mmCIF file of N, CA and C in Angstrom:
data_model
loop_
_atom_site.group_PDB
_atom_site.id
_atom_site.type_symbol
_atom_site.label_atom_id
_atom_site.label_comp_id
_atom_site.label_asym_id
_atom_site.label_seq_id
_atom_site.Cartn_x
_atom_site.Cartn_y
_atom_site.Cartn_z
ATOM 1 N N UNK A 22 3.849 7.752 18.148
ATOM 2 C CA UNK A 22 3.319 6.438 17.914
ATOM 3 C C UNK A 22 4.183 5.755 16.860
ATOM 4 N N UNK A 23 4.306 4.424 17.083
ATOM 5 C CA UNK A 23 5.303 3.362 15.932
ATOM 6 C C UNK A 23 4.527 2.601 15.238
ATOM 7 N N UNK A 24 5.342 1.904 14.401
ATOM 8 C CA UNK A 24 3.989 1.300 13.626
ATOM 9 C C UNK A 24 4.846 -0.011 13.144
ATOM 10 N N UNK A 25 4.359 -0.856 12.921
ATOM 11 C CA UNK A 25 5.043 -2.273 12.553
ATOM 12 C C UNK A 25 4.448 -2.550 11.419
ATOM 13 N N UNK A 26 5.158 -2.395 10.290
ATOM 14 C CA UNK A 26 3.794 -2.674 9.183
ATOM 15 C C UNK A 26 3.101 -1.448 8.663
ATOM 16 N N UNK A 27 1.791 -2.113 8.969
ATOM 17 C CA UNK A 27 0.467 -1.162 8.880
ATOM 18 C C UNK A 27 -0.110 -1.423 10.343
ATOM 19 N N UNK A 28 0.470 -1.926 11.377
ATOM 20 C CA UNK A 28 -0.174 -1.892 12.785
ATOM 21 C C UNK A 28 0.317 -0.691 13.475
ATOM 22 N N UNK A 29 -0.319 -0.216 14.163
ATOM 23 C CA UNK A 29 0.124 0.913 15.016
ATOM 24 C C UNK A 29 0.843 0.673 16.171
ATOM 25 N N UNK A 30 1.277 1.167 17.157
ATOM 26 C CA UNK A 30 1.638 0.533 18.430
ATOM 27 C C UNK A 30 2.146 1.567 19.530
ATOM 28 N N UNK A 31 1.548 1.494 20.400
ATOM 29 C CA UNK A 31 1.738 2.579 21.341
ATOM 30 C C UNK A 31 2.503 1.668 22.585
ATOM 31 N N UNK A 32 2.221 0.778 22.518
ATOM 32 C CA UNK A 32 3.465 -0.234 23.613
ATOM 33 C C UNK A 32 4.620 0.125 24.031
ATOM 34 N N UNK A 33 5.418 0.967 24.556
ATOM 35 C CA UNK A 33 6.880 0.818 24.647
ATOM 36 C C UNK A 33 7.037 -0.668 24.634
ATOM 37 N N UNK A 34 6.943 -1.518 25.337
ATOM 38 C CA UNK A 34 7.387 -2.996 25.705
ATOM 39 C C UNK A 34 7.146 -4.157 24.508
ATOM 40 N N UNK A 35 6.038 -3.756 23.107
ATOM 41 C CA UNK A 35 6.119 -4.029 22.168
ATOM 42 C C UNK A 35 7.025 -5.485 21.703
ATOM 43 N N UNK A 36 6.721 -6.614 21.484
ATOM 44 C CA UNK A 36 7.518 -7.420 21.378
ATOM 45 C C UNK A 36 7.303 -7.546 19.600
ATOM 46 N N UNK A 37 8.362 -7.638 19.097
ATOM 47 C CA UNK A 37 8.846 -7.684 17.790
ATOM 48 C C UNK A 37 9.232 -9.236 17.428
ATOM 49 N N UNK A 38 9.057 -9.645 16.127
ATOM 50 C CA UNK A 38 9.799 -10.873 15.855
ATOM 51 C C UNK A 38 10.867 -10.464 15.072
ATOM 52 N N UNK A 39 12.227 -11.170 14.790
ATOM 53 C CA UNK A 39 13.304 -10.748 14.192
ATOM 54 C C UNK A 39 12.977 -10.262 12.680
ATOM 55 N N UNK A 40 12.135 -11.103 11.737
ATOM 56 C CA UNK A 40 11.511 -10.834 10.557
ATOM 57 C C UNK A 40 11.053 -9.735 9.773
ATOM 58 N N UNK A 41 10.301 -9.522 11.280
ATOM 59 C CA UNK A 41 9.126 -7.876 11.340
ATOM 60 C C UNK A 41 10.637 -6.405 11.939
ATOM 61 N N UNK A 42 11.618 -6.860 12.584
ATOM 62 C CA UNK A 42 12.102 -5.706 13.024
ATOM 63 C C UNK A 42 12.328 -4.815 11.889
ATOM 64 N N UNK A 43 13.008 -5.707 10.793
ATOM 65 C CA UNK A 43 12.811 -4.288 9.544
ATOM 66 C C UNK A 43 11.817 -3.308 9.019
ATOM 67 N N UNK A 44 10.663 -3.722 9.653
ATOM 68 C CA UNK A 44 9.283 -2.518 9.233
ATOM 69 C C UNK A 44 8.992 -2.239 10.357
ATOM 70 N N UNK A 45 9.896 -1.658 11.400
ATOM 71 C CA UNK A 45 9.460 -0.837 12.013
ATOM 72 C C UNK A 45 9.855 0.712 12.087
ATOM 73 N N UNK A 46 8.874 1.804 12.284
ATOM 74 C CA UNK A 46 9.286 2.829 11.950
ATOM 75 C C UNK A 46 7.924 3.849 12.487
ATOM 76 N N UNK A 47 8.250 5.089 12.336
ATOM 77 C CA UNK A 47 7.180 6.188 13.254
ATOM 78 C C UNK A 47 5.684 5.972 12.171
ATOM 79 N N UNK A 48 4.896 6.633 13.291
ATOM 80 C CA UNK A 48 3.650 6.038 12.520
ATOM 81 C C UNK A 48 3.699 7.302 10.939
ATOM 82 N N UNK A 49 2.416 7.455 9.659
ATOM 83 C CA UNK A 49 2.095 8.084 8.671
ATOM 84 C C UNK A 49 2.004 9.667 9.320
ATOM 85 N N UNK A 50 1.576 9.434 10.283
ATOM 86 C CA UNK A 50 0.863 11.096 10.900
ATOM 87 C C UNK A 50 1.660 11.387 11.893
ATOM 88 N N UNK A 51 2.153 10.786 12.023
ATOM 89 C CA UNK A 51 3.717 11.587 13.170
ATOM 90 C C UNK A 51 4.309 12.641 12.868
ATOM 91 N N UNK A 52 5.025 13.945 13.103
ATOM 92 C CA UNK A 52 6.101 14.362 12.572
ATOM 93 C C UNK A 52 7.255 14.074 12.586
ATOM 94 N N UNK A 53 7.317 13.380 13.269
ATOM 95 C CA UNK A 53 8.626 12.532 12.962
ATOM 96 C C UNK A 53 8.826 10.864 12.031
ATOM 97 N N UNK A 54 7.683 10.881 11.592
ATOM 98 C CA UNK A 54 7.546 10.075 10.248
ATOM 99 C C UNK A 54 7.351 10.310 8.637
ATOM 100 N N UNK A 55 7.886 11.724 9.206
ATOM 101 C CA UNK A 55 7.345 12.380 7.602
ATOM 102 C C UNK A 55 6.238 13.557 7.164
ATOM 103 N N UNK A 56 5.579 13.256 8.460
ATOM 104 C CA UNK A 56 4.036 13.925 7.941
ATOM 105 C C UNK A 56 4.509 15.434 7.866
ATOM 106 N N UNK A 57 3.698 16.474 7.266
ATOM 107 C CA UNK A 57 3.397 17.517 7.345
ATOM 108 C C UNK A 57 3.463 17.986 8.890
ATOM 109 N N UNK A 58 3.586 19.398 9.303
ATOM 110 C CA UNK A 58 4.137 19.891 10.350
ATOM 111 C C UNK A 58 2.655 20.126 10.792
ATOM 112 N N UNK A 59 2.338 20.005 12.530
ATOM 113 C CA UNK A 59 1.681 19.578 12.595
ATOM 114 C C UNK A 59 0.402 21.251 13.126
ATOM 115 N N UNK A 60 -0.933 21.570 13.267
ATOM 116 C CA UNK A 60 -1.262 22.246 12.754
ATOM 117 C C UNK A 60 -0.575 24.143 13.400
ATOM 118 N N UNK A 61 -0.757 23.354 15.081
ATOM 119 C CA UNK A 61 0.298 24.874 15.917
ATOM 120 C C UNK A 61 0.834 25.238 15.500
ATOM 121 N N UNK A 62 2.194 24.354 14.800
ATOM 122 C CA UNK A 62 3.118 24.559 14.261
ATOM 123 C C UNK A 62 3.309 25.463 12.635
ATOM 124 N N UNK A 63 1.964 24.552 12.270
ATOM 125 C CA UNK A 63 1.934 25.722 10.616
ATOM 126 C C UNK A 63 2.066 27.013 11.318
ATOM 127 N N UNK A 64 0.583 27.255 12.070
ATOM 128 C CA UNK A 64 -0.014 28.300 11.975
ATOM 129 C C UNK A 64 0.966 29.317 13.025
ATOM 130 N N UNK A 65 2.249 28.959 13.635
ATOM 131 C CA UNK A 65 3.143 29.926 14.328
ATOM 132 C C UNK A 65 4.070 30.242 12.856
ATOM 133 N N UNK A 66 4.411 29.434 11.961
ATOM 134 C CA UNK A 66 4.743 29.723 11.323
ATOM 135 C C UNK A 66 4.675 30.956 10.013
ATOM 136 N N UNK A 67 3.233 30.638 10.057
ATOM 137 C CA UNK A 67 2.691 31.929 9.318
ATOM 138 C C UNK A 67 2.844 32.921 10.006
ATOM 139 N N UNK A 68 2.543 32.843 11.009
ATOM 140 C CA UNK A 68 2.340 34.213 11.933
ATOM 141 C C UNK A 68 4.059 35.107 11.955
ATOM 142 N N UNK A 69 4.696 34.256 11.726
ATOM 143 C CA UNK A 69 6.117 34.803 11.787
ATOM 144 C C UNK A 69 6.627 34.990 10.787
ATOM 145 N N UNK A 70 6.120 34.790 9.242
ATOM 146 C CA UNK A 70 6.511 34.871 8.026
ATOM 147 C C UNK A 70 6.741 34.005 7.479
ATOM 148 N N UNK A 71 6.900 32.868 7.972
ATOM 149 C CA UNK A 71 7.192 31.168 7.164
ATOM 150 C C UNK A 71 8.811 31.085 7.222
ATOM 151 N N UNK A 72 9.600 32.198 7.390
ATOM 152 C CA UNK A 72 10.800 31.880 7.286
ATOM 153 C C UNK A 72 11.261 30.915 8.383
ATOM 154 N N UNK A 73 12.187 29.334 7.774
ATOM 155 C CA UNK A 73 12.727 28.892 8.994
ATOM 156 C C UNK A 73 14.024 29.071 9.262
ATOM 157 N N UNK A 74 14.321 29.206 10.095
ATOM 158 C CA UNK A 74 16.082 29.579 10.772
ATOM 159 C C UNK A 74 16.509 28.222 10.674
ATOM 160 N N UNK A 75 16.186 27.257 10.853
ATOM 161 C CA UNK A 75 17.312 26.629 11.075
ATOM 162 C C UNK A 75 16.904 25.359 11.827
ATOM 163 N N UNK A 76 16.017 25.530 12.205
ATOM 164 C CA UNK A 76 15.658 24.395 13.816
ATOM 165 C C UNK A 76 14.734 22.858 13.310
ATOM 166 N N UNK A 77 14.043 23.063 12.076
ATOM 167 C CA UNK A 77 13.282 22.251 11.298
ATOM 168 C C UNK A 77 14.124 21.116 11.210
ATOM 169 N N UNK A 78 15.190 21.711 10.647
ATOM 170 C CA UNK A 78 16.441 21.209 9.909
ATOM 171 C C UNK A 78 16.464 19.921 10.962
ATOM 172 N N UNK A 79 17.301 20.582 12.305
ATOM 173 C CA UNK A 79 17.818 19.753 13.067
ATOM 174 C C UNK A 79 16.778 18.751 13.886
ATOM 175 N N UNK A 80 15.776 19.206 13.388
ATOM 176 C CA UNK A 80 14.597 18.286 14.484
ATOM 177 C C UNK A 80 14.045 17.124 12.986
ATOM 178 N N UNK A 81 14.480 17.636 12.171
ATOM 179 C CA UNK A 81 14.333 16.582 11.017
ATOM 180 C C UNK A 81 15.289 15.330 10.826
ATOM 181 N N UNK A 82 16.413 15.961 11.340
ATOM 182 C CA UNK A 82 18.052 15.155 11.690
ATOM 183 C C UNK A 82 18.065 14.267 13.208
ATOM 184 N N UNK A 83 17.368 14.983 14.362
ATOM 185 C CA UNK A 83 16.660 14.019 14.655
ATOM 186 C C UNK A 83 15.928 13.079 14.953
ATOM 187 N N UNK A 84 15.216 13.580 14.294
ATOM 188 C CA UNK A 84 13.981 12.364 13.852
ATOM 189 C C UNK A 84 14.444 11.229 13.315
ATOM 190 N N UNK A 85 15.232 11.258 12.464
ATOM 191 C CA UNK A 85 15.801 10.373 11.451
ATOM 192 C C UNK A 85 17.133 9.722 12.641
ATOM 193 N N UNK A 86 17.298 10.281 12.875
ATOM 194 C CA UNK A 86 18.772 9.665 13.736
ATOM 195 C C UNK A 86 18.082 8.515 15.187
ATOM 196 N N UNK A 87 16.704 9.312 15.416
ATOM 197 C CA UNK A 87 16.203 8.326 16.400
ATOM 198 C C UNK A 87 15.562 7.385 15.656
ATOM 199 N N UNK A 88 15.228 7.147 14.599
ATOM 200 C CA UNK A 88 14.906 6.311 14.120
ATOM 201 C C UNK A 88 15.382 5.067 13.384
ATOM 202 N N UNK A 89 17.032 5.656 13.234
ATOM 203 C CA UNK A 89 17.722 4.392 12.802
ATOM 204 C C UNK A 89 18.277 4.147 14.474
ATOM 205 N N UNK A 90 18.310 4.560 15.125
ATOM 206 C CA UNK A 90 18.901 4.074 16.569
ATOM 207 C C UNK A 90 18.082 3.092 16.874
ATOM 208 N N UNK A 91 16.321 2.965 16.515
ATOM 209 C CA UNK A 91 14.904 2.422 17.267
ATOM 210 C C UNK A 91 14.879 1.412 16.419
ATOM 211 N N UNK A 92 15.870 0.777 14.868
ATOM 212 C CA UNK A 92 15.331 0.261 14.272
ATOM 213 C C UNK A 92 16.845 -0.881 14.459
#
């Protein structure tokens, strides 16, 4: 989910004004907006020791990379 602002928006087709395109970005509770990992995800984590290899990393890289592409 995206968010314009503080509006949410599930639209792909979403029409933007030029003004507003700078606040757009993944919603608070996304993981790919930042949030905390989401709960499956803790809890495989524990189960495996918490150690991460490596993959966080790159799904954090792109998150961020789709997000300056979307903006």
């Amino acid at each position: 989910m995206r968010r314009v602002g503080r509006q949410l928006v599930n639209i792909p087709s979403f029409i933007v004004r030029l003004e507003s395109e700078k606040h757009i970005a993944f919603s608070l509770t996304s993981p790919l907006g930042g949030s905390p990992a989401v709960r499956v995800k803790r809890k495989n984590q524990k189960a495996s020791g918490g150690g991460g290899d490596g993959e966080e990393e790159e799904e954090k890289e792109l998150g961020h990379r789709n997000l300056s592409n979307m903006i």
